[in-house]
PDB file of C-alpha atoms in Angstrom:
ATOM      1  CA  MET A   1      36.448  66.560 165.240  1.00 51.00           C
ATOM      2  CA  LEU A   2      33.960  68.689 163.312  1.00 48.00           C
ATOM      3  CA  SER A   3      35.558  71.927 164.496  1.00 53.00           C
ATOM      4  CA  THR A   4      38.984  70.651 163.370  1.00 53.00           C
ATOM      5  CA  LEU A   5      37.693  69.923 159.846  1.00 49.00           C
ATOM      6  CA  MET A   6      36.097  73.378 159.613  1.00 55.00           C
ATOM      7  CA  PHE A   7      39.390  74.997 160.679  1.00 52.00           C
ATOM      8  CA  ILE A   8      41.319  73.061 157.981  1.00 54.00           C
ATOM      9  CA  CYS A   9      38.790  74.102 155.294  1.00 52.00           C
ATOM     10  CA  THR A  10      39.090  77.738 156.350  1.00 55.00           C
ATOM     11  CA  LEU A  11      42.913  77.613 156.040  1.00 51.00           C
ATOM     12  CA  PHE A  12      42.632  76.003 152.588  1.00 53.00           C
ATOM     13  CA  GLN A  13      40.267  78.714 151.317  1.00 56.00           C
ATOM     14  CA  GLN A  14      42.574  81.466 152.609  1.00 53.00           C
ATOM     15  CA  ALA A  15      45.567  79.855 150.917  1.00 50.00           C
ATOM     16  CA  GLN A  16      43.698  79.805 147.582  1.00 53.00           C
ATOM     17  CA  ALA A  17      42.652  83.442 148.022  1.00 48.00           C
ATOM     18  CA  VAL A  18      46.206  84.689 148.429  1.00 46.00           C
ATOM     19  CA  GLN A  19      47.643  82.872 145.379  1.00 50.00           C
ATOM     20  CA  PRO A  20      48.934  85.446 142.833  1.00 50.00           C
ATOM     21  CA  ALA A  21      47.014  85.672 139.610  1.00 50.00           C
ATOM     22  CA  ALA A  22      48.727  84.378 136.464  1.00 52.00           C
ATOM     23  CA  PRO A  23      50.113  87.184 134.271  1.00 55.00           C
ATOM     24  CA  ALA A  24      47.940  88.023 131.285  1.00 56.00           C
ATOM     25  CA  PRO A  25      49.397  86.946 127.942  1.00 59.00           C
ATOM     26  CA  PRO A  26      50.577  89.787 125.705  1.00 58.00           C
ATOM     27  CA  SER A  27      48.061  90.966 123.127  1.00 59.00           C
ATOM     28  CA  PRO A  28      48.669  89.952 119.482  1.00 58.00           C
ATOM     29  CA  ALA A  29      49.111  93.607 118.493  1.00 55.00           C
ATOM     30  CA  ASN A  30      51.822  94.212 121.110  1.00 60.00           C
ATOM     31  CA  ALA A  31      53.578  90.961 120.207  1.00 57.00           C
ATOM     32  CA  ALA A  32      53.584  91.900 116.499  1.00 57.00           C
ATOM     33  CA  ALA A  33      54.950  95.379 117.271  1.00 60.00           C
ATOM     34  CA  GLU A  34      57.753  93.976 119.435  1.00 63.00           C
ATOM     35  CA  SER A  35      58.614  91.435 116.734  1.00 69.00           C
ATOM     36  CA  ALA A  36      58.794  94.164 114.059  1.00 71.00           C
ATOM     37  CA  THR A  37      61.011  96.287 116.309  1.00 78.00           C
ATOM     38  CA  ASP A  38      63.372  93.351 116.856  1.00 82.00           C
ATOM     39  CA  LEU A  39      63.607  92.732 113.099  1.00 82.00           C
ATOM     40  CA  ASP A  40      64.355  96.414 112.465  1.00 85.00           C
ATOM     41  CA  ALA A  41      67.154  96.285 115.032  1.00 86.00           C
ATOM     42  CA  GLU A  42      68.623  93.191 113.364  1.00 89.00           C
ATOM     43  CA  LEU A  43      68.501  94.883 109.946  1.00 90.00           C
ATOM     44  CA  LEU A  44      70.355  97.957 111.215  1.00 89.00           C
ATOM     45  CA  LYS A  45      73.212  95.709 112.398  1.00 90.00           C
ATOM     46  CA  VAL A  46      73.822  94.409 108.870  1.00 93.00           C
ATOM     47  CA  LYS A  47      77.107  95.654 107.408  1.00 93.00           C
ATOM     48  CA  ARG A  48      78.671  92.574 105.798  1.00 95.00           C
ATOM     49  CA  VAL A  49      76.493  90.862 103.163  1.00 95.00           C
ATOM     50  CA  TYR A  50      76.866  87.564 101.340  1.00 96.00           C
ATOM     51  CA  VAL A  51      74.921  87.495  98.040  1.00 95.00           C
ATOM     52  CA  ASP A  52      73.613  83.977  97.450  1.00 95.00           C
ATOM     53  CA  SER A  53      73.054  82.517  93.989  1.00 93.00           C
ATOM     54  CA  PHE A  54      69.894  83.695  92.228  1.00 92.00           C
ATOM     55  CA  GLY A  55      69.948  80.683  89.889  1.00 89.00           C
ATOM     56  CA  ASP A  56      72.143  78.694  87.529  1.00 90.00           C
ATOM     57  CA  ASP A  57      71.055  80.322  84.270  1.00 89.00           C
ATOM     58  CA  ALA A  58      73.030  83.117  82.642  1.00 88.00           C
ATOM     59  CA  ILE A  59      70.449  85.834  83.385  1.00 85.00           C
ATOM     60  CA  SER A  60      70.308  84.995  87.106  1.00 88.00           C
ATOM     61  CA  LYS A  61      74.105  85.028  87.360  1.00 90.00           C
ATOM     62  CA  GLN A  62      74.243  88.361  85.550  1.00 89.00           C
ATOM     63  CA  LEU A  63      71.685  89.937  87.905  1.00 88.00           C
ATOM     64  CA  GLN A  64      73.543  88.550  90.929  1.00 91.00           C
ATOM     65  CA  SER A  65      76.744  90.235  89.740  1.00 92.00           C
ATOM     66  CA  MET A  66      74.919  93.515  89.182  1.00 90.00           C
ATOM     67  CA  VAL A  67      73.452  93.424  92.707  1.00 93.00           C
ATOM     68  CA  VAL A  68      76.957  92.862  94.109  1.00 94.00           C
ATOM     69  CA  ASN A  69      78.175  95.873  92.108  1.00 93.00           C
ATOM     70  CA  ALA A  70      75.280  98.055  93.314  1.00 91.00           C
ATOM     71  CA  LEU A  71      75.947  97.090  96.957  1.00 94.00           C
ATOM     72  CA  ASN A  72      79.611  98.061  96.587  1.00 92.00           C
ATOM     73  CA  GLU A  73      78.738 101.381  94.926  1.00 91.00           C
ATOM     74  CA  SER A  74      76.365 102.271  97.774  1.00 90.00           C
ATOM     75  CA  LYS A  75      79.361 102.500 100.202  1.00 89.00           C
ATOM     76  CA  ARG A  76      77.057 101.166 102.957  1.00 90.00           C
ATOM     77  CA  PHE A  77      77.919  97.476 102.863  1.00 94.00           C
ATOM     78  CA  VAL A  78      80.862  95.116 102.595  1.00 93.00           C
ATOM     79  CA  VAL A  79      80.167  92.266 100.172  1.00 94.00           C
ATOM     80  CA  THR A  80      81.897  89.069 101.281  1.00 95.00           C
ATOM     81  CA  GLU A  81      82.398  85.682  99.634  1.00 94.00           C
ATOM     82  CA  ASN A  82      82.726  84.058 103.079  1.00 94.00           C
ATOM     83  CA  LYS A  83      79.211  83.009 104.031  1.00 92.00           C
ATOM     84  CA  ASP A  84      80.158  82.325 107.656  1.00 92.00           C
ATOM     85  CA  LYS A  85      81.506  85.853 108.164  1.00 92.00           C
ATOM     86  CA  ALA A  86      78.420  87.611 106.806  1.00 94.00           C
ATOM     87  CA  ASP A  87      75.923  89.488 109.002  1.00 94.00           C
ATOM     88  CA  ALA A  88      73.160  88.545 106.574  1.00 95.00           C
ATOM     89  CA  ILE A  89      72.594  86.596 103.363  1.00 96.00           C
ATOM     90  CA  LEU A  90      70.811  88.182 100.395  1.00 95.00           C
ATOM     91  CA  LYS A  91      68.720  85.593  98.567  1.00 95.00           C
ATOM     92  CA  GLY A  92      66.471  86.114  95.592  1.00 91.00           C
ATOM     93  CA  ASN A  93      64.903  85.074  92.314  1.00 90.00           C
ATOM     94  CA  ALA A  94      65.552  86.868  89.027  1.00 86.00           C
ATOM     95  CA  LEU A  95      63.645  87.010  85.757  1.00 83.00           C
ATOM     96  CA  GLU A  96      64.424  88.825  82.527  1.00 79.00           C
ATOM     97  CA  ARG A  97      62.339  88.682  79.385  1.00 76.00           C
ATOM     98  CA  THR A  98      63.010  90.075  75.927  1.00 70.00           C
ATOM     99  CA  SER A  99      60.205  90.854  73.471  1.00 66.00           C
ATOM    100  CA  GLN A 100      60.019  92.613  70.116  1.00 66.00           C
ATOM    101  CA  GLU A 101      57.428  95.045  68.832  1.00 66.00           C
ATOM    102  CA  LEU A 102      56.974  95.722  65.089  1.00 66.00           C
ATOM    103  CA  HIS A 103      56.024  99.267  64.056  1.00 68.00           C
ATOM    104  CA  ALA A 104      55.077  99.903  60.379  1.00 71.00           C
ATOM    105  CA  ILE A 105      53.800 102.965  58.515  1.00 78.00           C
ATOM    106  CA  GLY A 106      53.052 103.501  54.809  1.00 72.00           C
ATOM    107  CA  GLU A 107      51.720 106.270  52.584  1.00 78.00           C
ATOM    108  CA  GLY A 108      51.156 106.763  48.831  1.00 73.00           C
ATOM    109  CA  THR A 109      50.313 109.561  46.366  1.00 79.00           C
ATOM    110  CA  SER A 110      49.241 109.271  42.692  1.00 73.00           C
ATOM    111  CA  VAL A 111      48.354 111.803  39.984  1.00 74.00           C
ATOM    112  CA  ALA A 112      46.905 111.067  36.498  1.00 71.00           C
ATOM    113  CA  GLY A 113      45.774 113.205  33.526  1.00 71.00           C
ATOM    114  CA  ALA A 114      44.477 112.580  29.981  1.00 70.00           C
ATOM    115  CA  ALA A 115      43.603 114.745  26.956  1.00 71.00           C
ATOM    116  CA  GLY A 116      42.372 114.045  23.368  1.00 66.00           C
ATOM    117  CA  SER A 117      41.144 115.821  20.185  1.00 68.00           C
ATOM    118  CA  GLU A 118      39.685 114.853  16.793  1.00 68.00           C
ATOM    119  CA  HIS A 119      39.163 116.726  13.469  1.00 64.00           C
ATOM    120  CA  GLY A 120      37.641 115.604  10.138  1.00 64.00           C
ATOM    121  CA  SER A 121      36.694 117.309   6.843  1.00 66.00           C
ATOM    122  CA  ILE A 122      35.166 116.248   3.462  1.00 66.00           C
ATOM    123  CA  SER A 123      35.153 118.332   0.235  1.00 65.00           C
ATOM    124  CA  GLY A 124      34.085 117.596  -3.365  1.00 62.00           C
ATOM    125  CA  SER A 125      33.300 119.171  -6.742  1.00 63.00           C
ATOM    126  CA  VAL A 126      31.300 118.056  -9.925  1.00 58.00           C
ATOM    127  CA  SER A 127      31.759 119.434 -13.413  1.00 63.00           C
ATOM    128  CA  GLY A 128      29.753 117.812 -16.203  1.00 61.00           C
ATOM    129  CA  ASP A 129      30.028 114.175 -16.000  1.00 64.00           C
ATOM    130  CA  THR A 130      33.105 114.247 -13.857  1.00 67.00           C
ATOM    131  CA  GLY A 131      33.631 115.052 -10.235  1.00 63.00           C
ATOM    132  CA  SER A 132      35.940 114.516  -7.328  1.00 68.00           C
ATOM    133  CA  ILE A 133      35.480 114.082  -3.587  1.00 66.00           C
ATOM    134  CA  SER A 134      38.258 114.317  -0.994  1.00 67.00           C
ATOM    135  CA  GLY A 135      38.295 114.092   2.787  1.00 66.00           C
ATOM    136  CA  SER A 136      40.657 114.138   5.702  1.00 67.00           C
ATOM    137  CA  HIS A 137      40.501 113.056   9.331  1.00 62.00           C
ATOM    138  CA  SER A 138      42.936 113.645  12.187  1.00 68.00           C
ATOM    139  CA  GLY A 139      42.887 113.016  15.935  1.00 68.00           C
ATOM    140  CA  GLY A 140      45.094 112.498  18.969  1.00 68.00           C
ATOM    141  CA  PHE A 141      44.997 111.323  22.585  1.00 65.00           C
ATOM    142  CA  ILE A 142      47.580 111.616  25.341  1.00 76.00           C
ATOM    143  CA  ALA A 143      47.567 110.440  28.976  1.00 71.00           C
ATOM    144  CA  HIS A 144      50.056 110.775  31.860  1.00 69.00           C
ATOM    145  CA  ALA A 145      50.098 109.089  35.280  1.00 73.00           C
ATOM    146  CA  LEU A 146      52.509 109.519  38.217  1.00 75.00           C
ATOM    147  CA  GLY A 147      52.509 107.620  41.466  1.00 71.00           C
ATOM    148  CA  GLU A 148      54.726 107.584  44.587  1.00 77.00           C
ATOM    149  CA  SER A 149      54.581 105.405  47.679  1.00 73.00           C
ATOM    150  CA  ASP A 150      56.678 105.194  50.844  1.00 77.00           C
ATOM    151  CA  SER A 151      56.663 102.699  53.675  1.00 75.00           C
ATOM    152  CA  GLN A 152      58.774 102.226  56.793  1.00 79.00           C
ATOM    153  CA  ALA A 153      59.042  99.375  59.260  1.00 75.00           C
ATOM    154  CA  SER A 154      61.010  99.179  62.491  1.00 75.00           C
ATOM    155  CA  THR A 155      61.436  96.619  65.251  1.00 72.00           C
ATOM    156  CA  GLU A 156      61.807  97.634  68.917  1.00 67.00           C
ATOM    157  CA  THR A 157      63.373  95.248  71.409  1.00 67.00           C
ATOM    158  CA  ILE A 158      62.000  95.556  74.971  1.00 71.00           C
ATOM    159  CA  ASN A 159      63.767  94.095  78.002  1.00 73.00           C
ATOM    160  CA  ASP A 160      61.790  93.487  81.189  1.00 81.00           C
ATOM    161  CA  ALA A 161      63.721  92.520  84.344  1.00 86.00           C
ATOM    162  CA  ARG A 162      62.214  91.541  87.700  1.00 88.00           C
ATOM    163  CA  LEU A 163      63.981  90.774  90.959  1.00 90.00           C
ATOM    164  CA  ALA A 164      62.527  89.563  94.273  1.00 92.00           C
ATOM    165  CA  VAL A 165      65.023  89.485  97.174  1.00 94.00           C
ATOM    166  CA  ARG A 166      65.072  88.841 100.919  1.00 94.00           C
ATOM    167  CA  LEU A 167      67.708  89.478 103.567  1.00 94.00           C
ATOM    168  CA  VAL A 168      68.166  86.633 106.059  1.00 95.00           C
ATOM    169  CA  VAL A 169      70.190  86.882 109.302  1.00 93.00           C
ATOM    170  CA  SER A 170      72.079  84.053 111.015  1.00 90.00           C
ATOM    171  CA  ASN A 171      69.098  82.806 113.059  1.00 91.00           C
ATOM    172  CA  GLY A 172      67.020  82.348 109.916  1.00 91.00           C
ATOM    173  CA  ASP A 173      64.786  85.392 110.372  1.00 92.00           C
ATOM    174  CA  VAL A 174      63.885  87.367 107.249  1.00 93.00           C
ATOM    175  CA  VAL A 175      64.549  91.002 108.213  1.00 91.00           C
ATOM    176  CA  TRP A 176      63.850  92.681 104.854  1.00 93.00           C
ATOM    177  CA  THR A 177      62.173  91.904 101.513  1.00 93.00           C
ATOM    178  CA  SER A 178      61.682  93.793  98.270  1.00 91.00           C
ATOM    179  CA  THR A 179      60.384  93.166  94.747  1.00 92.00           C
ATOM    180  CA  GLN A 180      61.434  95.489  91.933  1.00 91.00           C
ATOM    181  CA  GLU A 181      60.969  95.536  88.165  1.00 87.00           C
ATOM    182  CA  SER A 182      62.292  97.648  85.324  1.00 83.00           C
ATOM    183  CA  THR A 183      62.111  98.042  81.569  1.00 77.00           C
ATOM    184  CA  GLY A 184      65.370  99.943  81.536  1.00 73.00           C
ATOM    185  CA  ALA A 185      66.499 103.468  82.320  1.00 67.00           C
ATOM    186  CA  LYS A 186      67.838 106.191  80.031  1.00 63.00           C
ATOM    187  CA  TYR A 187      71.476 105.170  80.298  1.00 65.00           C
ATOM    188  CA  LYS A 188      71.305 101.579  81.556  1.00 73.00           C
ATOM    189  CA  GLY A 189      69.601  98.317  80.717  1.00 82.00           C
ATOM    190  CA  ALA A 190      66.756  96.656  82.586  1.00 84.00           C
ATOM    191  CA  SER A 191      69.011  94.294  84.572  1.00 83.00           C
ATOM    192  CA  ALA A 192      71.349  97.009  85.832  1.00 86.00           C
ATOM    193  CA  ASP A 193      68.441  99.312  86.662  1.00 88.00           C
ATOM    194  CA  VAL A 194      66.486  96.712  88.653  1.00 86.00           C
ATOM    195  CA  ALA A 195      69.618  95.788  90.661  1.00 89.00           C
ATOM    196  CA  ASP A 196      70.163  99.483  91.423  1.00 90.00           C
ATOM    197  CA  LYS A 197      66.518  99.857  92.522  1.00 90.00           C
ATOM    198  CA  VAL A 198      66.818  96.958  94.994  1.00 92.00           C
ATOM    199  CA  VAL A 199      69.887  98.408  96.717  1.00 92.00           C
ATOM    200  CA  LYS A 200      68.432 101.938  96.803  1.00 91.00           C
ATOM    201  CA  GLN A 201      65.271 100.588  98.444  1.00 93.00           C
ATOM    202  CA  LEU A 202      67.363  98.769 101.055  1.00 93.00           C
ATOM    203  CA  VAL A 203      69.322 101.939 101.876  1.00 92.00           C
ATOM    204  CA  ARG A 204      66.123 104.021 102.100  1.00 92.00           C
ATOM    205  CA  ASP A 205      64.453 101.518 104.435  1.00 90.00           C
ATOM    206  CA  MET A 206      67.493 101.357 106.705  1.00 90.00           C
ATOM    207  CA  ASP A 207      67.687 105.161 106.859  1.00 90.00           C
ATOM    208  CA  ARG A 208      63.999 105.336 107.791  1.00 89.00           C
ATOM    209  CA  MET A 209      64.408 102.726 110.546  1.00 87.00           C
ATOM    210  CA  ALA A 210      67.476 104.527 111.911  1.00 86.00           C
ATOM    211  CA  ARG A 211      65.514 107.786 112.128  1.00 87.00           C
ATOM    212  CA  GLN A 212      62.659 106.054 113.927  1.00 84.00           C
ATOM    213  CA  GLN A 213      64.969 104.437 116.470  1.00 78.00           C
ATOM    214  CA  THR A 214      66.812 107.727 117.034  1.00 78.00           C
ATOM    215  CA  GLN A 215      63.580 109.613 117.553  1.00 75.00           C
ATOM    216  CA  ALA A 216      61.966 107.095 119.957  1.00 62.00           C
ATOM    217  CA  PRO A 217      64.510 107.478 122.852  1.00 60.00           C
ATOM    218  CA  ALA A 218      64.474 111.253 122.432  1.00 57.00           C
ATOM    219  CA  ASP A 219      60.688 111.309 122.753  1.00 58.00           C
ATOM    220  CA  ALA A 220      60.853 109.093 125.838  1.00 56.00           C
ATOM    221  CA  LEU A 221      63.286 111.488 127.569  1.00 54.00           C
ATOM    222  CA  LYS A 222      61.137 114.567 126.993  1.00 58.00           C
ATOM    223  CA  PRO A 223      59.663 115.915 130.263  1.00 57.00           C
ATOM    224  CA  GLN A 224      55.931 115.672 130.756  1.00 56.00           C
ATOM    225  CA  SER A 225      54.511 118.977 129.662  1.00 56.00           C
ATOM    226  CA  SER A 226      51.456 120.719 131.007  1.00 52.00           C
ATOM    227  CA  PRO A 227      48.186 120.310 129.093  1.00 52.00           C
ATOM    228  CA  ALA A 228      48.518 121.875 125.680  1.00 52.00           C
ATOM    229  CA  PRO A 229      46.550 125.022 124.950  1.00 50.00           C
ATOM    230  CA  THR A 230      43.653 124.981 122.552  1.00 50.00           C
ATOM    231  CA  GLU A 231      45.834 126.320 119.745  1.00 50.00           C
ATOM    232  CA  ARG A 232      49.303 124.774 119.813  1.00 48.00           C
ATOM    233  CA  PRO A 233      51.926 126.914 118.070  1.00 49.00           C
ATOM    234  CA  THR A 234      53.666 125.287 115.099  1.00 53.00           C
ATOM    235  CA  ALA A 235      57.452 125.100 114.733  1.00 56.00           C
ATOM    236  CA  PRO A 236      58.834 127.909 112.558  1.00 62.00           C
ATOM    237  CA  SER A 237      59.660 126.616 109.097  1.00 76.00           C
ATOM    238  CA  ALA A 238      60.017 127.572 105.456  1.00 82.00           C
ATOM    239  CA  SER A 239      58.913 126.072 102.163  1.00 88.00           C
ATOM    240  CA  VAL A 240      61.589 124.775  99.763  1.00 89.00           C
ATOM    241  CA  ALA A 241      60.474 123.628  96.294  1.00 91.00           C
ATOM    242  CA  VAL A 242      62.978 121.300  94.586  1.00 92.00           C
ATOM    243  CA  HIS A 243      62.938 120.548  90.831  1.00 92.00           C
ATOM    244  CA  SER A 244      65.444 118.487  88.861  1.00 92.00           C
ATOM    245  CA  THR A 245      66.408 117.818  85.258  1.00 91.00           C
ATOM    246  CA  PRO A 246      65.957 114.919  84.672  1.00 91.00           C
ATOM    247  CA  SER A 247      62.860 114.613  86.830  1.00 89.00           C
ATOM    248  CA  GLY A 248      62.637 111.974  89.557  1.00 89.00           C
ATOM    249  CA  ALA A 249      66.103 112.464  91.075  1.00 91.00           C
ATOM    250  CA  ASP A 250      66.693 111.494  94.733  1.00 91.00           C
ATOM    251  CA  ILE A 251      66.632 114.363  97.259  1.00 92.00           C
ATOM    252  CA  THR A 252      68.633 114.246 100.505  1.00 91.00           C
ATOM    253  CA  VAL A 253      68.624 116.944 103.185  1.00 91.00           C
ATOM    254  CA  ASP A 254      71.540 116.955 105.652  1.00 90.00           C
ATOM    255  CA  GLY A 255      72.377 113.380 104.636  1.00 88.00           C
ATOM    256  CA  TRP A 256      68.801 111.996 104.940  1.00 89.00           C
ATOM    257  CA  PHE A 257      66.730 110.827 101.972  1.00 89.00           C
ATOM    258  CA  VAL A 258      63.452 112.806 101.880  1.00 88.00           C
ATOM    259  CA  GLY A 259      61.896 111.978  98.487  1.00 88.00           C
ATOM    260  CA  ASN A 260      62.148 112.528  94.739  1.00 91.00           C
ATOM    261  CA  ALA A 261      62.000 115.693  92.656  1.00 90.00           C
ATOM    262  CA  PRO A 262      59.787 117.563  92.051  1.00 90.00           C
ATOM    263  CA  SER A 263      58.873 117.991  95.715  1.00 90.00           C
ATOM    264  CA  THR A 264      58.061 120.778  98.185  1.00 90.00           C
ATOM    265  CA  LEU A 265      59.799 120.447 101.550  1.00 89.00           C
ATOM    266  CA  LYS A 266      59.078 122.065 104.924  1.00 88.00           C
ATOM    267  CA  LEU A 267      62.430 122.778 106.594  1.00 88.00           C
ATOM    268  CA  PRO A 268      63.193 124.377 109.960  1.00 89.00           C
ATOM    269  CA  ALA A 269      65.057 127.664 110.009  1.00 85.00           C
ATOM    270  CA  GLY A 270      68.840 127.452 109.732  1.00 86.00           C
ATOM    271  CA  GLU A 271      71.524 126.101 107.420  1.00 90.00           C
ATOM    272  CA  HIS A 272      70.848 122.928 105.424  1.00 90.00           C
ATOM    273  CA  THR A 273      72.730 120.916 102.798  1.00 93.00           C
ATOM    274  CA  ILE A 274      70.543 119.736  99.921  1.00 93.00           C
ATOM    275  CA  SER A 275      71.870 117.077  97.529  1.00 93.00           C
ATOM    276  CA  ILE A 276      70.189 115.808  94.345  1.00 93.00           C
ATOM    277  CA  ALA A 277      71.395 112.661  92.586  1.00 92.00           C
ATOM    278  CA  ALA A 278      70.312 110.398  89.751  1.00 90.00           C
ATOM    279  CA  SER A 279      71.878 107.331  88.228  1.00 88.00           C
ATOM    280  CA  GLY A 280      74.184 108.227  85.329  1.00 88.00           C
ATOM    281  CA  PHE A 281      74.548 111.881  86.407  1.00 91.00           C
ATOM    282  CA  LYS A 282      76.926 113.876  88.588  1.00 91.00           C
ATOM    283  CA  ALA A 283      75.566 114.706  92.040  1.00 90.00           C
ATOM    284  CA  TRP A 284      74.270 118.265  92.602  1.00 92.00           C
ATOM    285  CA  GLN A 285      74.678 119.911  96.026  1.00 93.00           C
ATOM    286  CA  ARG A 286      73.888 123.286  97.563  1.00 91.00           C
ATOM    287  CA  LYS A 287      74.069 124.788 101.047  1.00 91.00           C
ATOM    288  CA  ILE A 288      71.214 127.145 101.857  1.00 89.00           C
ATOM    289  CA  VAL A 289      70.160 129.214 104.852  1.00 87.00           C
ATOM    290  CA  VAL A 290      66.426 128.930 105.492  1.00 83.00           C
ATOM    291  CA  ILE A 291      64.611 131.962 106.920  1.00 86.00           C
ATOM    292  CA  VAL A 292      61.319 131.504 108.735  1.00 82.00           C
ATOM    293  CA  GLY A 293      58.328 132.059 106.457  1.00 80.00           C
ATOM    294  CA  SER A 294      60.367 132.231 103.241  1.00 82.00           C
ATOM    295  CA  ASP A 295      59.626 130.361  99.984  1.00 85.00           C
ATOM    296  CA  VAL A 296      62.695 128.988  98.198  1.00 86.00           C
ATOM    297  CA  THR A 297      62.830 127.312  94.778  1.00 89.00           C
ATOM    298  CA  LEU A 298      65.790 125.163  93.686  1.00 89.00           C
ATOM    299  CA  ASN A 299      66.215 124.072  90.044  1.00 91.00           C
ATOM    300  CA  ALA A 300      68.938 121.448  89.697  1.00 91.00           C
ATOM    301  CA  THR A 301      70.171 120.563  86.210  1.00 92.00           C
ATOM    302  CA  LEU A 302      72.290 117.435  86.496  1.00 91.00           C
ATOM    303  CA  GLU A 303      75.293 116.855  84.229  1.00 91.00           C
ATOM    304  CA  LYS A 304      75.871 113.480  82.617  1.00 89.00           C
ATOM    305  CA  GLN A 305      78.807 111.474  83.916  1.00 84.00           C
TER     306      GLN A 305
END
């Protein structure tokens, strides 16, 4: 009986020893990275956008209309009024404030002068018991004064627009957010400028995510190379300095946004198409052939539309 119990205990211990270990839960860092990658993939699928109401007041409705216009002008999205057909819904809150600043300046100049004179005389004569005395007195005084003053006053009206938006897909996930503000651009008001900034930021973020996703599979397919030497050779490139008038224009190289002018770019050898654009101006574009080790300077003067 005792030997039977010992045999059963031995079998039970062996059965516990061979049980597979439970898989370790994913680390928080890996889970966050996978979640961000999934959200990026969802954002890149967005083509058809429904712009939800920003509010019932006149300013919110105006900003909503300007965002719709900026999305259409980007040529990247289809704006739909059918909420059920949209890939994502753009929601947001808008604020616009108007304030006035008083500027005054004054100056004055005055000149004055005065002058005076006086003259008197007395004469007399005596002869016997008779005599005569006579006298005269004269004087004068003159004064002049001249004054001039000038003052100017002006009132400046300042518009400040702010817009916070989020892009929500059908499952309720927020795949993109942005907050922009503006006090107006050279040829547009604060509301139109802040709506344009929101859409430009969305396009830039989507371009960056597309480049990252295109680069990741290519890196994964690269063959394992032998250990790198102590000094790894750098890829041949050239320096291209880009300036624009007005300053701050968007720079794209071969269709990809790379920054704002003025900027110095490192480009690989070969032919490249460089485009420079700013709101309210005609786009500027040049094709250049980059030679290894060369330094190129581009000065783009944009024409008003």
